[in-house]
PDB file of C-alpha atoms in Angstrom:
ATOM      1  CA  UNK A 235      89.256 122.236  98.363  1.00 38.00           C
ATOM      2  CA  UNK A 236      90.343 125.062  95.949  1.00 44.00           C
ATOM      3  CA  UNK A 237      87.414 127.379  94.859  1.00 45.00           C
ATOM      4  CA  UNK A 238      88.381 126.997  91.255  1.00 50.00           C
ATOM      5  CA  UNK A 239      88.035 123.141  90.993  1.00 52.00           C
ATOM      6  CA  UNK A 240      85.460 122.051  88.947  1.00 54.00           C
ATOM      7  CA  UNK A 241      81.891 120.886  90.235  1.00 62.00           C
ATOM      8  CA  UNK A 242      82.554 117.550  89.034  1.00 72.00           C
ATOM      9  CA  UNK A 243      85.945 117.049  91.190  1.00 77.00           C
ATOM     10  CA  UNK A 244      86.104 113.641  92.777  1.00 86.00           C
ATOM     11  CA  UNK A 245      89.443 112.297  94.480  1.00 87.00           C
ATOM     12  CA  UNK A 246      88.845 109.450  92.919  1.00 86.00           C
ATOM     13  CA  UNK A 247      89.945 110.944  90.191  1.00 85.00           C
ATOM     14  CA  UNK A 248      93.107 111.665  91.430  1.00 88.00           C
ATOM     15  CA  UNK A 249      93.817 108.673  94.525  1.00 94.00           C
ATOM     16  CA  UNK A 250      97.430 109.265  93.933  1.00 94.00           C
ATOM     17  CA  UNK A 251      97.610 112.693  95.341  1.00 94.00           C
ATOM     18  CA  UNK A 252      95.003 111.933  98.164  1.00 96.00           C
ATOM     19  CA  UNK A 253      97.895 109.276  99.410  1.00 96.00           C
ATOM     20  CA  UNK A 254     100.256 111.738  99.132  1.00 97.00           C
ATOM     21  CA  UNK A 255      98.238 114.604 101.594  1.00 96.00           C
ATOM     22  CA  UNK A 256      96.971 111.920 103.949  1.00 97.00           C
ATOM     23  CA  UNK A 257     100.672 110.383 104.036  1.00 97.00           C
ATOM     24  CA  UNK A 258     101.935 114.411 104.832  1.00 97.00           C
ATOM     25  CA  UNK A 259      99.121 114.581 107.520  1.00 98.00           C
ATOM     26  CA  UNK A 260      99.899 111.531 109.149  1.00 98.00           C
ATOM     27  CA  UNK A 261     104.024 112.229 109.297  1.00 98.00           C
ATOM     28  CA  UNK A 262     102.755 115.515 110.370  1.00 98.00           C
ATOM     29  CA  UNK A 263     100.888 114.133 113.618  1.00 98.00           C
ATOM     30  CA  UNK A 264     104.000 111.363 114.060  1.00 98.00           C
ATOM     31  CA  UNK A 265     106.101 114.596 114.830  1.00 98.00           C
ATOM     32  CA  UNK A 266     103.476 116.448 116.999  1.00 98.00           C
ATOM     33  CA  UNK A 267     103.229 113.219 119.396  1.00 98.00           C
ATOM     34  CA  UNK A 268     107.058 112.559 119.318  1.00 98.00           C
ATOM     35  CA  UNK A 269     107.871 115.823 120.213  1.00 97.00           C
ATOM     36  CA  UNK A 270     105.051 115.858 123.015  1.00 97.00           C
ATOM     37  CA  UNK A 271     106.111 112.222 124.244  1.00 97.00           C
ATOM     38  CA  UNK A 272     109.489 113.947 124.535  1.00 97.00           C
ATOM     39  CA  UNK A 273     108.322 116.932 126.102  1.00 95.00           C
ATOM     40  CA  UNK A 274     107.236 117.161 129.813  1.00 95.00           C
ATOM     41  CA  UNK A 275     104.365 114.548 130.837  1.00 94.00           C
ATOM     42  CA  UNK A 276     101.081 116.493 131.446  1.00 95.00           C
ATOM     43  CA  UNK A 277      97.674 115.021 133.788  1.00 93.00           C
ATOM     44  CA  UNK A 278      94.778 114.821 131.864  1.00 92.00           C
ATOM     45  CA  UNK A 279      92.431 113.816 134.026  1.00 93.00           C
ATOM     46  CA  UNK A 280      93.421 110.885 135.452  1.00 93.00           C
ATOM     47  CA  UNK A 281      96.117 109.881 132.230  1.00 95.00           C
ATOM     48  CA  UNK A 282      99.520 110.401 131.031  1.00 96.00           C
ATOM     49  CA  UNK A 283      99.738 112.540 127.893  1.00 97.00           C
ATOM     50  CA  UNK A 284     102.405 110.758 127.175  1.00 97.00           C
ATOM     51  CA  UNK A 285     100.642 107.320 126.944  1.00 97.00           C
ATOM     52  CA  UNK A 286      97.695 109.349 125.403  1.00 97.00           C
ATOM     53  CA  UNK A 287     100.330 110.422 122.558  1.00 97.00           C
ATOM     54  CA  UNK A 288     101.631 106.864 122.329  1.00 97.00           C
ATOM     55  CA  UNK A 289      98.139 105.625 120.924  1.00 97.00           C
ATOM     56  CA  UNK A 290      97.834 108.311 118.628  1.00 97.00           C
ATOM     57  CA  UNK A 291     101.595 108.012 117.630  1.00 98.00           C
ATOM     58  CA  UNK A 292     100.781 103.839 116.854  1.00 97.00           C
ATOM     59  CA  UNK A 293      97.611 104.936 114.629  1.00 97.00           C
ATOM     60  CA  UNK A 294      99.305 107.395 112.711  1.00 98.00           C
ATOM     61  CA  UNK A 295     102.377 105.464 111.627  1.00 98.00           C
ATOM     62  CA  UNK A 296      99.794 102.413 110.140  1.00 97.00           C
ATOM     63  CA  UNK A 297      97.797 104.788 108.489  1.00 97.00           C
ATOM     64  CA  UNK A 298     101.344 105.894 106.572  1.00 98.00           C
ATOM     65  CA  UNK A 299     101.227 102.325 105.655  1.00 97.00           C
ATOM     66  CA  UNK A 300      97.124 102.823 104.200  1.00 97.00           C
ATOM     67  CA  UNK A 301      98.372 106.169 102.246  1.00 97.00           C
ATOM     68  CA  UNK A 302     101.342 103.679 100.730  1.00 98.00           C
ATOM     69  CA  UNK A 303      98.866 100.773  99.380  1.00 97.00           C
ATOM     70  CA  UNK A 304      96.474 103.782  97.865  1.00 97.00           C
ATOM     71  CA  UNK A 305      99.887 105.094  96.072  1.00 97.00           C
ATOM     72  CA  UNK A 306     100.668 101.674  95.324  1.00 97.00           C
ATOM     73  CA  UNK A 307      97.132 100.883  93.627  1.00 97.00           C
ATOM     74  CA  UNK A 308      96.444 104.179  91.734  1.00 96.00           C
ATOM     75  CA  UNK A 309     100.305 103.773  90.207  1.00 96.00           C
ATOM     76  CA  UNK A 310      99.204  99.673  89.042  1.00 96.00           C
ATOM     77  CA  UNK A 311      95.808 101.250  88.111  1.00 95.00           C
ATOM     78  CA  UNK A 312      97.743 103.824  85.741  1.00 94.00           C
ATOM     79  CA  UNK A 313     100.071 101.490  84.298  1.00 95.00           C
ATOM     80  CA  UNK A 314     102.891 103.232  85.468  1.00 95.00           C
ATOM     81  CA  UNK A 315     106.485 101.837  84.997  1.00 95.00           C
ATOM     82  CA  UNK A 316     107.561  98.902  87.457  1.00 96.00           C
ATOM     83  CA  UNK A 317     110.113 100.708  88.970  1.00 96.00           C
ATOM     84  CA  UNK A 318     108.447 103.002  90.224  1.00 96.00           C
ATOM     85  CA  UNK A 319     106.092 101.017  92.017  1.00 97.00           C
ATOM     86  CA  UNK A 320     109.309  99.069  92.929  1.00 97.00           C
ATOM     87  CA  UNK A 321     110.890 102.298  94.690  1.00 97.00           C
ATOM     88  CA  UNK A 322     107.703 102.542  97.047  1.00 97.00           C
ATOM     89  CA  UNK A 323     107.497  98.707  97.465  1.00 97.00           C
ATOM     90  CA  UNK A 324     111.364  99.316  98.633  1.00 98.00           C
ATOM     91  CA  UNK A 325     110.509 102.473 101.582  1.00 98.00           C
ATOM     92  CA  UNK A 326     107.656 100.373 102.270  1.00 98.00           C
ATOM     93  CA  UNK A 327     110.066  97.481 103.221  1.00 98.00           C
ATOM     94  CA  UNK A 328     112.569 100.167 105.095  1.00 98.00           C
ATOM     95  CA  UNK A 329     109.958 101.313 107.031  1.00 98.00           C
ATOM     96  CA  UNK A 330     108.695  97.801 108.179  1.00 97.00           C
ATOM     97  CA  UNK A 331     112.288  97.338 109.080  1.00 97.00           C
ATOM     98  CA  UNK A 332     112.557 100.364 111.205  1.00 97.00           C
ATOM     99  CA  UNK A 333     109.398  99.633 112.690  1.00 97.00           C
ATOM    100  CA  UNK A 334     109.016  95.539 112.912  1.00 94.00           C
ATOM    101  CA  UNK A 335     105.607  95.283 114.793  1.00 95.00           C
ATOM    102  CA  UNK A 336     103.880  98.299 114.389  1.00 96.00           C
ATOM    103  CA  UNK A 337     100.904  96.258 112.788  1.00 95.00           C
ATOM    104  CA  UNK A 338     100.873  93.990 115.935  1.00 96.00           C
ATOM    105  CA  UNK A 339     101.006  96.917 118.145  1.00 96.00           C
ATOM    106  CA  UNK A 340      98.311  98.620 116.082  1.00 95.00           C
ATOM    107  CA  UNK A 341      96.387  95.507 115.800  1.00 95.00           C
ATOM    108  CA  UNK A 342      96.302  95.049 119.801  1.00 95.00           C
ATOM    109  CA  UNK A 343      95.480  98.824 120.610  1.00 95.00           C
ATOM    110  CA  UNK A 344      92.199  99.013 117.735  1.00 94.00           C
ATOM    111  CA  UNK A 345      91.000  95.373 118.076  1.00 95.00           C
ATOM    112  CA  UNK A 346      91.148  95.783 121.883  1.00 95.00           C
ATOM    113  CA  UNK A 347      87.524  94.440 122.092  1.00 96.00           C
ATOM    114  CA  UNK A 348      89.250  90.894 120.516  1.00 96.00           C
ATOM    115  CA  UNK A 349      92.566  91.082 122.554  1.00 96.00           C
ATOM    116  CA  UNK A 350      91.556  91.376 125.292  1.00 96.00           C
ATOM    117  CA  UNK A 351      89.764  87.679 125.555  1.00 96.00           C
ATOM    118  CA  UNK A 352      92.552  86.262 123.745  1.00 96.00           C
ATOM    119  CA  UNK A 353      90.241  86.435 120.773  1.00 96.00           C
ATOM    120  CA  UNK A 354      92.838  88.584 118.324  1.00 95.00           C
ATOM    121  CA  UNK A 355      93.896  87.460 114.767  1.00 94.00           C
ATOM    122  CA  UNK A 356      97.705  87.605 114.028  1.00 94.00           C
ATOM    123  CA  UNK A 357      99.664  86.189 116.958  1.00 95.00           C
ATOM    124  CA  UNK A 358      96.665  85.821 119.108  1.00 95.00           C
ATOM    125  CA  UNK A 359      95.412  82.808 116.784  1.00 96.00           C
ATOM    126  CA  UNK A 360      98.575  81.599 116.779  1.00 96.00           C
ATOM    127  CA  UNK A 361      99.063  81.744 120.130  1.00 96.00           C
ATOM    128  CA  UNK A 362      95.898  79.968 120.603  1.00 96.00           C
ATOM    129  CA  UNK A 363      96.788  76.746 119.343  1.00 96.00           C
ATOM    130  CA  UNK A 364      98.725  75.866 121.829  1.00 95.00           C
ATOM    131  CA  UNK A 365      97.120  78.034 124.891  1.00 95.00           C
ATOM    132  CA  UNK A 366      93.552  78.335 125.957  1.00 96.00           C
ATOM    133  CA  UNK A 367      91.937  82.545 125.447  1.00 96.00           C
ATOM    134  CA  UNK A 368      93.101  83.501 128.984  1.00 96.00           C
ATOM    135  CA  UNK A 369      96.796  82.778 128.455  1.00 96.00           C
ATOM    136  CA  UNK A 370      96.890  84.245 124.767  1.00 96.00           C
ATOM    137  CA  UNK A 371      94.882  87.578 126.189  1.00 96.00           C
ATOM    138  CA  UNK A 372      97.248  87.444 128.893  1.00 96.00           C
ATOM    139  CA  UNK A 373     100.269  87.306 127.171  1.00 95.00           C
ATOM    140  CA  UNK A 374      99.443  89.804 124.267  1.00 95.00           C
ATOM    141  CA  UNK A 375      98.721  92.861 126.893  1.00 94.00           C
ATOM    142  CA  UNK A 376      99.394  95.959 128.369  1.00 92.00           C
ATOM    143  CA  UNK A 377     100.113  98.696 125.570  1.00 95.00           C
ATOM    144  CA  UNK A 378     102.153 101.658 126.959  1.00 95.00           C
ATOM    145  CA  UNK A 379     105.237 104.081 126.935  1.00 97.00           C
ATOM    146  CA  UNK A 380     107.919 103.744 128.367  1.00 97.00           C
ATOM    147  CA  UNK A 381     110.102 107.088 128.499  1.00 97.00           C
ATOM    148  CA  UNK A 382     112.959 105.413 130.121  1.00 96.00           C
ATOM    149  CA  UNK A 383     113.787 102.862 127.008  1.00 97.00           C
ATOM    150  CA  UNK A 384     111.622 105.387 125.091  1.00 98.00           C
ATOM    151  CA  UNK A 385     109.210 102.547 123.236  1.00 97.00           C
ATOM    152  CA  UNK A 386     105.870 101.524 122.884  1.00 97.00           C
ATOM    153  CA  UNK A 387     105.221  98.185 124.151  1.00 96.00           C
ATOM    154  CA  UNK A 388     101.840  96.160 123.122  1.00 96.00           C
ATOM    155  CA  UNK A 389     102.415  92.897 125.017  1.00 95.00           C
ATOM    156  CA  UNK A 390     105.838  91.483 123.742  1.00 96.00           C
ATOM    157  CA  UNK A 391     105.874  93.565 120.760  1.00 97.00           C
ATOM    158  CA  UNK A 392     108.103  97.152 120.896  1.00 96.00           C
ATOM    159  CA  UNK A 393     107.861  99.980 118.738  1.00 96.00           C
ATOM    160  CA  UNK A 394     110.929 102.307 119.296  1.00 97.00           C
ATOM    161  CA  UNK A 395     110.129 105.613 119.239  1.00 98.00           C
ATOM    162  CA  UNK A 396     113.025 107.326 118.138  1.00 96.00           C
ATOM    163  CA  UNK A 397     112.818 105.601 114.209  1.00 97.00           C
ATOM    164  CA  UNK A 398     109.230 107.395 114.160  1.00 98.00           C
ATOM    165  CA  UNK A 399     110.402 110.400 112.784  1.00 98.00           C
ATOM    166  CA  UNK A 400     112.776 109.649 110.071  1.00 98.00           C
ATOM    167  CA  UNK A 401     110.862 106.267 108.493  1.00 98.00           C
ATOM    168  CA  UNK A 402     107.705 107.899 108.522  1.00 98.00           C
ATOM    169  CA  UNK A 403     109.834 111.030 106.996  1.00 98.00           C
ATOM    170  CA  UNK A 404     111.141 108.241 104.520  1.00 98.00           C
ATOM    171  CA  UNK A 405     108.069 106.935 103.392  1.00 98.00           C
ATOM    172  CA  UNK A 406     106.665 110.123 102.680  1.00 98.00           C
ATOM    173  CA  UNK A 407     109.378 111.399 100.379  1.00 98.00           C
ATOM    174  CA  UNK A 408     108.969 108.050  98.424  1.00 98.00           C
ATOM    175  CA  UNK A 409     105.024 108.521  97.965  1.00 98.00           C
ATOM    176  CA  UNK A 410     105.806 112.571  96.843  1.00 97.00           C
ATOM    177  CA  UNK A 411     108.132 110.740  94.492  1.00 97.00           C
ATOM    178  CA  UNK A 412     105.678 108.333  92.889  1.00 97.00           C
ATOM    179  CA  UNK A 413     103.361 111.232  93.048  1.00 95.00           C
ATOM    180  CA  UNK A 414     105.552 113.185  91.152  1.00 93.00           C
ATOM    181  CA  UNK A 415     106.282 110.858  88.648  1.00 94.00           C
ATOM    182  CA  UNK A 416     102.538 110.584  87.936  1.00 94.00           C
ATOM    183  CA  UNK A 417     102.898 114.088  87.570  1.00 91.00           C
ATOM    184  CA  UNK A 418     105.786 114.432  85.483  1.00 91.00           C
ATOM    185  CA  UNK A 419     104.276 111.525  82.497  1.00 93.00           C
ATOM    186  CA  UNK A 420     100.487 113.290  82.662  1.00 91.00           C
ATOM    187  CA  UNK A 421     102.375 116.634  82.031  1.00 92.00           C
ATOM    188  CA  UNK A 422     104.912 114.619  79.304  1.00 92.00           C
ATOM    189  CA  UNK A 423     101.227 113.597  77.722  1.00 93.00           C
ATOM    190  CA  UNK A 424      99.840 116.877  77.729  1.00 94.00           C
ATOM    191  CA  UNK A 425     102.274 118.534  75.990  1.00 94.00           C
ATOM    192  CA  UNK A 426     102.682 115.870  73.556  1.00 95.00           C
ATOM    193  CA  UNK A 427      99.196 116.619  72.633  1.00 95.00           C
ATOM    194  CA  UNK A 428      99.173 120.276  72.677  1.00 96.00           C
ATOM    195  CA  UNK A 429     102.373 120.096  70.147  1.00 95.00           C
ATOM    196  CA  UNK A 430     100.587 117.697  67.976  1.00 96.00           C
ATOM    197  CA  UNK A 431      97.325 119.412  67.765  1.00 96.00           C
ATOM    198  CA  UNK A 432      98.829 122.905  66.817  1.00 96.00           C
ATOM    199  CA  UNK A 433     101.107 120.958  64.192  1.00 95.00           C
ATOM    200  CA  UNK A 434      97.882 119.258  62.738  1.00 95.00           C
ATOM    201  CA  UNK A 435      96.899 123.154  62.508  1.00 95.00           C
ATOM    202  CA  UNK A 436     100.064 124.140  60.531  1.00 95.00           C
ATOM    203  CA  UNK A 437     101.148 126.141  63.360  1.00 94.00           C
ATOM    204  CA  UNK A 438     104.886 125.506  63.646  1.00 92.00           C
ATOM    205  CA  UNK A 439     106.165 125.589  67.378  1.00 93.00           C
ATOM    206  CA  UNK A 440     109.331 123.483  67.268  1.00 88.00           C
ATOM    207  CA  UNK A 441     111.933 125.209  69.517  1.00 82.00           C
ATOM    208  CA  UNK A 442     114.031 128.219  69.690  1.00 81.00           C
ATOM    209  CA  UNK A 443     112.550 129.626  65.908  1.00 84.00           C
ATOM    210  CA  UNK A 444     109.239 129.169  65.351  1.00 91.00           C
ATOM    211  CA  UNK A 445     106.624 131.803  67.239  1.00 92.00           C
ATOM    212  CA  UNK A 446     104.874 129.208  69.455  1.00 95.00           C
ATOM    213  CA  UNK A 447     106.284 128.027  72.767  1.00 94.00           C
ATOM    214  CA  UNK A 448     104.855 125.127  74.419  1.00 95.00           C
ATOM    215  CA  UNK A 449     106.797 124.327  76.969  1.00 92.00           C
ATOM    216  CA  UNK A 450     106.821 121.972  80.400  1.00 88.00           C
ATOM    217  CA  UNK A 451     107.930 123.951  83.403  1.00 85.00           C
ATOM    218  CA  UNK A 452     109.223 122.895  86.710  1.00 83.00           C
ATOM    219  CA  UNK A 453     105.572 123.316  88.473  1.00 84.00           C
ATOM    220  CA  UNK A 454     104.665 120.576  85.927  1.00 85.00           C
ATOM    221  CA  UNK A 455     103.049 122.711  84.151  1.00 91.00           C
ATOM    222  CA  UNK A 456     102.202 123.357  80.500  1.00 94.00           C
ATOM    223  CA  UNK A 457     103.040 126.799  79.354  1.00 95.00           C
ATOM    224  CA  UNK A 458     101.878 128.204  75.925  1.00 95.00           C
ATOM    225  CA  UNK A 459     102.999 131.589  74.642  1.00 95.00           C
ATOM    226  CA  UNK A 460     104.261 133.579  71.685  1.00 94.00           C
ATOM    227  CA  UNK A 461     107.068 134.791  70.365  1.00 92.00           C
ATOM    228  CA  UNK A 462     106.466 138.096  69.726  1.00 91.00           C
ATOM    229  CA  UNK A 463     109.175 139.614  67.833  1.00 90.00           C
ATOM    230  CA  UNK A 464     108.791 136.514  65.268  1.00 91.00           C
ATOM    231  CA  UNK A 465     105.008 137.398  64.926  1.00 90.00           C
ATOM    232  CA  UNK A 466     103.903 141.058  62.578  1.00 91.00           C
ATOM    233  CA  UNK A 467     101.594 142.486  64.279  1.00 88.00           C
ATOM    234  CA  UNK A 468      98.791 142.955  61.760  1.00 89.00           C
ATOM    235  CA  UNK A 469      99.263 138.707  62.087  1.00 92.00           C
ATOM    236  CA  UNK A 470      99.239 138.129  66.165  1.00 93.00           C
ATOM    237  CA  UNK A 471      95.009 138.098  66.190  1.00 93.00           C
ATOM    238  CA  UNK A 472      95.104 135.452  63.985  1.00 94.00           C
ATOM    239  CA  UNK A 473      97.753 133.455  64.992  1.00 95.00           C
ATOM    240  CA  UNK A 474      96.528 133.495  68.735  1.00 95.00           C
ATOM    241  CA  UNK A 475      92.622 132.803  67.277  1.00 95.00           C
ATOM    242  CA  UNK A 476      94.080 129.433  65.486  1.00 95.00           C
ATOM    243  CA  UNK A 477      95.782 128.630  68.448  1.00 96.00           C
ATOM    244  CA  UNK A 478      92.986 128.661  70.842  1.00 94.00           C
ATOM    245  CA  UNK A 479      90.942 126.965  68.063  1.00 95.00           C
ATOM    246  CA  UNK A 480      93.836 124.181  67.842  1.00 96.00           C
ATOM    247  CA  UNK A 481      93.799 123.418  71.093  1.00 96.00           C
ATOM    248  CA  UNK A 482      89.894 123.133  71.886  1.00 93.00           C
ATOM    249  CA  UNK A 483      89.563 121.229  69.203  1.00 94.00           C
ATOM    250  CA  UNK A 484      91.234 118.594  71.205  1.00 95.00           C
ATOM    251  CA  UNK A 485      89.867 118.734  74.355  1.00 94.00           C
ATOM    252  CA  UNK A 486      92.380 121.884  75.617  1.00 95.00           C
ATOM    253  CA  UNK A 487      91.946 125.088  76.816  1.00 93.00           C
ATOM    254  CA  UNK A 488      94.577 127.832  77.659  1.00 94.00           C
ATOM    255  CA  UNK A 489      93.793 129.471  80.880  1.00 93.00           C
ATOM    256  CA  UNK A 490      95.490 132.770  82.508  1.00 92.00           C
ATOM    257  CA  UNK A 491      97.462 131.920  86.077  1.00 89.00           C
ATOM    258  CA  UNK A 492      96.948 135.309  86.781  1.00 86.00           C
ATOM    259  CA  UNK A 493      93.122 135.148  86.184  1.00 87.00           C
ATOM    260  CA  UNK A 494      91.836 131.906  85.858  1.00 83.00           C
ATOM    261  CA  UNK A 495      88.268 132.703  85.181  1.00 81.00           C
ATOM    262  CA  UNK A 496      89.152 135.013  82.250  1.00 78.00           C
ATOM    263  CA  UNK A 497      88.102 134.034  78.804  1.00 83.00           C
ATOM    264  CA  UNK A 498      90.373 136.293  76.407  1.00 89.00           C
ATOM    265  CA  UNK A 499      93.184 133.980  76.196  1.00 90.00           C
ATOM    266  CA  UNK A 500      93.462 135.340  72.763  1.00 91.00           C
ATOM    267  CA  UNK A 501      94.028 138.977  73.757  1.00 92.00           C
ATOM    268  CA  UNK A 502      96.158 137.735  76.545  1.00 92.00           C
ATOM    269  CA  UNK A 503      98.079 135.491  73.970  1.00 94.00           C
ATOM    270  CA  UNK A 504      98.659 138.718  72.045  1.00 93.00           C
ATOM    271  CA  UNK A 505     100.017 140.752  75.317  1.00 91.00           C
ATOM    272  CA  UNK A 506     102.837 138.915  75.757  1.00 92.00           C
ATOM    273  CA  UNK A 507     101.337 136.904  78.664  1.00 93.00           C
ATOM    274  CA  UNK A 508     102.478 132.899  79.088  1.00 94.00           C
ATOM    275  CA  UNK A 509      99.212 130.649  79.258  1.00 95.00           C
ATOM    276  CA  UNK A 510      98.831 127.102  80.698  1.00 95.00           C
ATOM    277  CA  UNK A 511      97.999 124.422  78.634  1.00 95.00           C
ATOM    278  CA  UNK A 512      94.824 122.164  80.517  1.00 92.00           C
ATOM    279  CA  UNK A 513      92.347 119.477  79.691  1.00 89.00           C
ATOM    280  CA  UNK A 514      88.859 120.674  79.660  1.00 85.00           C
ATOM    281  CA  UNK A 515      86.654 119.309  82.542  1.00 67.00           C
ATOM    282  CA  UNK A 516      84.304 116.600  81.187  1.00 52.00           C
ATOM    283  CA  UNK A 517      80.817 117.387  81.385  1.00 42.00           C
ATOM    284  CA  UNK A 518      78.941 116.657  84.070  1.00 41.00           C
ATOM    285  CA  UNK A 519      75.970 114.162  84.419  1.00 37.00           C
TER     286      UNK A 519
END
């Protein structure tokens, strides 16, 4: 965690972006056991890395699937637009597509306690309406890899492990999306705020003329500065004072990317030097 968060940081404050690292981790690890499963096999002890790999590679590619529904709830929880939430429904959908039973697969490898008496949910109890426990575990077993077809195999169900890659890929560039666009309307908001506190202030800052800038750059960020050659200077002091004073008086503080802990935005204001616009932390209780 960065040094400069707040003591009061919680990730449930911000589930979106957690779904967005864990998804990055997780397509991370599906390319570190691809490549190995690729690679040369390798003893440990008495097992295959390879098959080793394959269980990791079978977890990792459901857990995209657990980053997806977190996206997916903290987006309904914002009341973001629809399609959004529609464009991650869609990946979702292409990566189920590309990868039919990975929940079976996963299912049968993590529930092995349950499979392996023919005891499983999913297929199993399907299965079991018709065949007695021995049959259905049976049936439903023997998870490995295969390097010749190059697929996972968990009873009749095949993962192939050449779509790992790219869907998992996929789905993460369609949760950094939805991240994004969580982003992208919080930084929209901000701004909108900033711009309507300093005009409550009679501090003009419409674009190119008048000496405040606020401004939303491509980081997402909310940049404030002045325009210096439109400001006297026996009138920058003040105009930076009301602007600091604008701003808090909404909830906003202007803070230095060069040195966050510094508290003479004014002076800084005055330099020449471009601010971000943030919320203040709420207290803590």
């Amino acid at each position: 965690m960065n040094s400069n968060a707040p003591d009061d940081w919680s990730p449930a404050d911000h589930p979106y972006s957690i779904a967005l690292s864990e998804a990055n981790w997780w397509r991370a690890t599906v390319a570190l056991t691809v490549d190995r499963m690729h690679s040369d096999d390798v003893q440990v002890g008495w097992f295959s890395s390879r098959q080793i790999d394959a269980r990791t590679l079978v977890v990792a590619l459901r857990q995209l699937l657990a980053a997806v529904k977190l996206e997916r709830t903290a987006l309904t929880d914002l009341g973001m637009d629809p399609a959004v939430i529609s464009a991650l429904d869609d990946a979702e959908q292409a990566f189920l597509v590309a990868l039919p039973n990975i929940k079976h697969v996963r299912d049968g490898l993590t529930h092995f306690e349950d499979w392996a008496r023919g005891q499983g949910g999913g297929p199993q109890a399907a299965a079991r309406k018709t065949a007695d426990p021995r049959a259905v575990a049976r049936r439903f077993w023997s998870f490995g890899y295969d390097p010749v077809t190059d697929t996972v195999t968990m009873g009749p169900f095949t993962i192939p492990v050449s779509a790992a890659l790219p869907a998992a890929s996929a789905l993460c560039e369609a949760i950094y999306a939805a991240t994004r666009a969580v982003d992208q309307r919080s930084t929209a908001q901000l701004r909108d705020q900033a711009v309507q506190a300093l005009t409550e202030a009679a501090i003009p800052c419409t674009p190119p003329h008048d000496a405040v800038r606020v401004s939303q750059g491509r980081d997402t960020r909310i940049w404030l500065s002045l325009e210096l050659t439109r400001v006297p200077d026996g009138q920058r002091g003040e105009l930076a004072e009301r602007v600091t004073k604008a701003l808090d008086g909404v909830g906003l503080r202007l803070t230095s990317p060069v040195f966050p802990q510094a508290d003479d935005t004014a002076d800084r204001l005055i330099a020449g030097e471009a601010l971000t616009v943030e919320r203040n932390s709420p207290p803590t209780t």
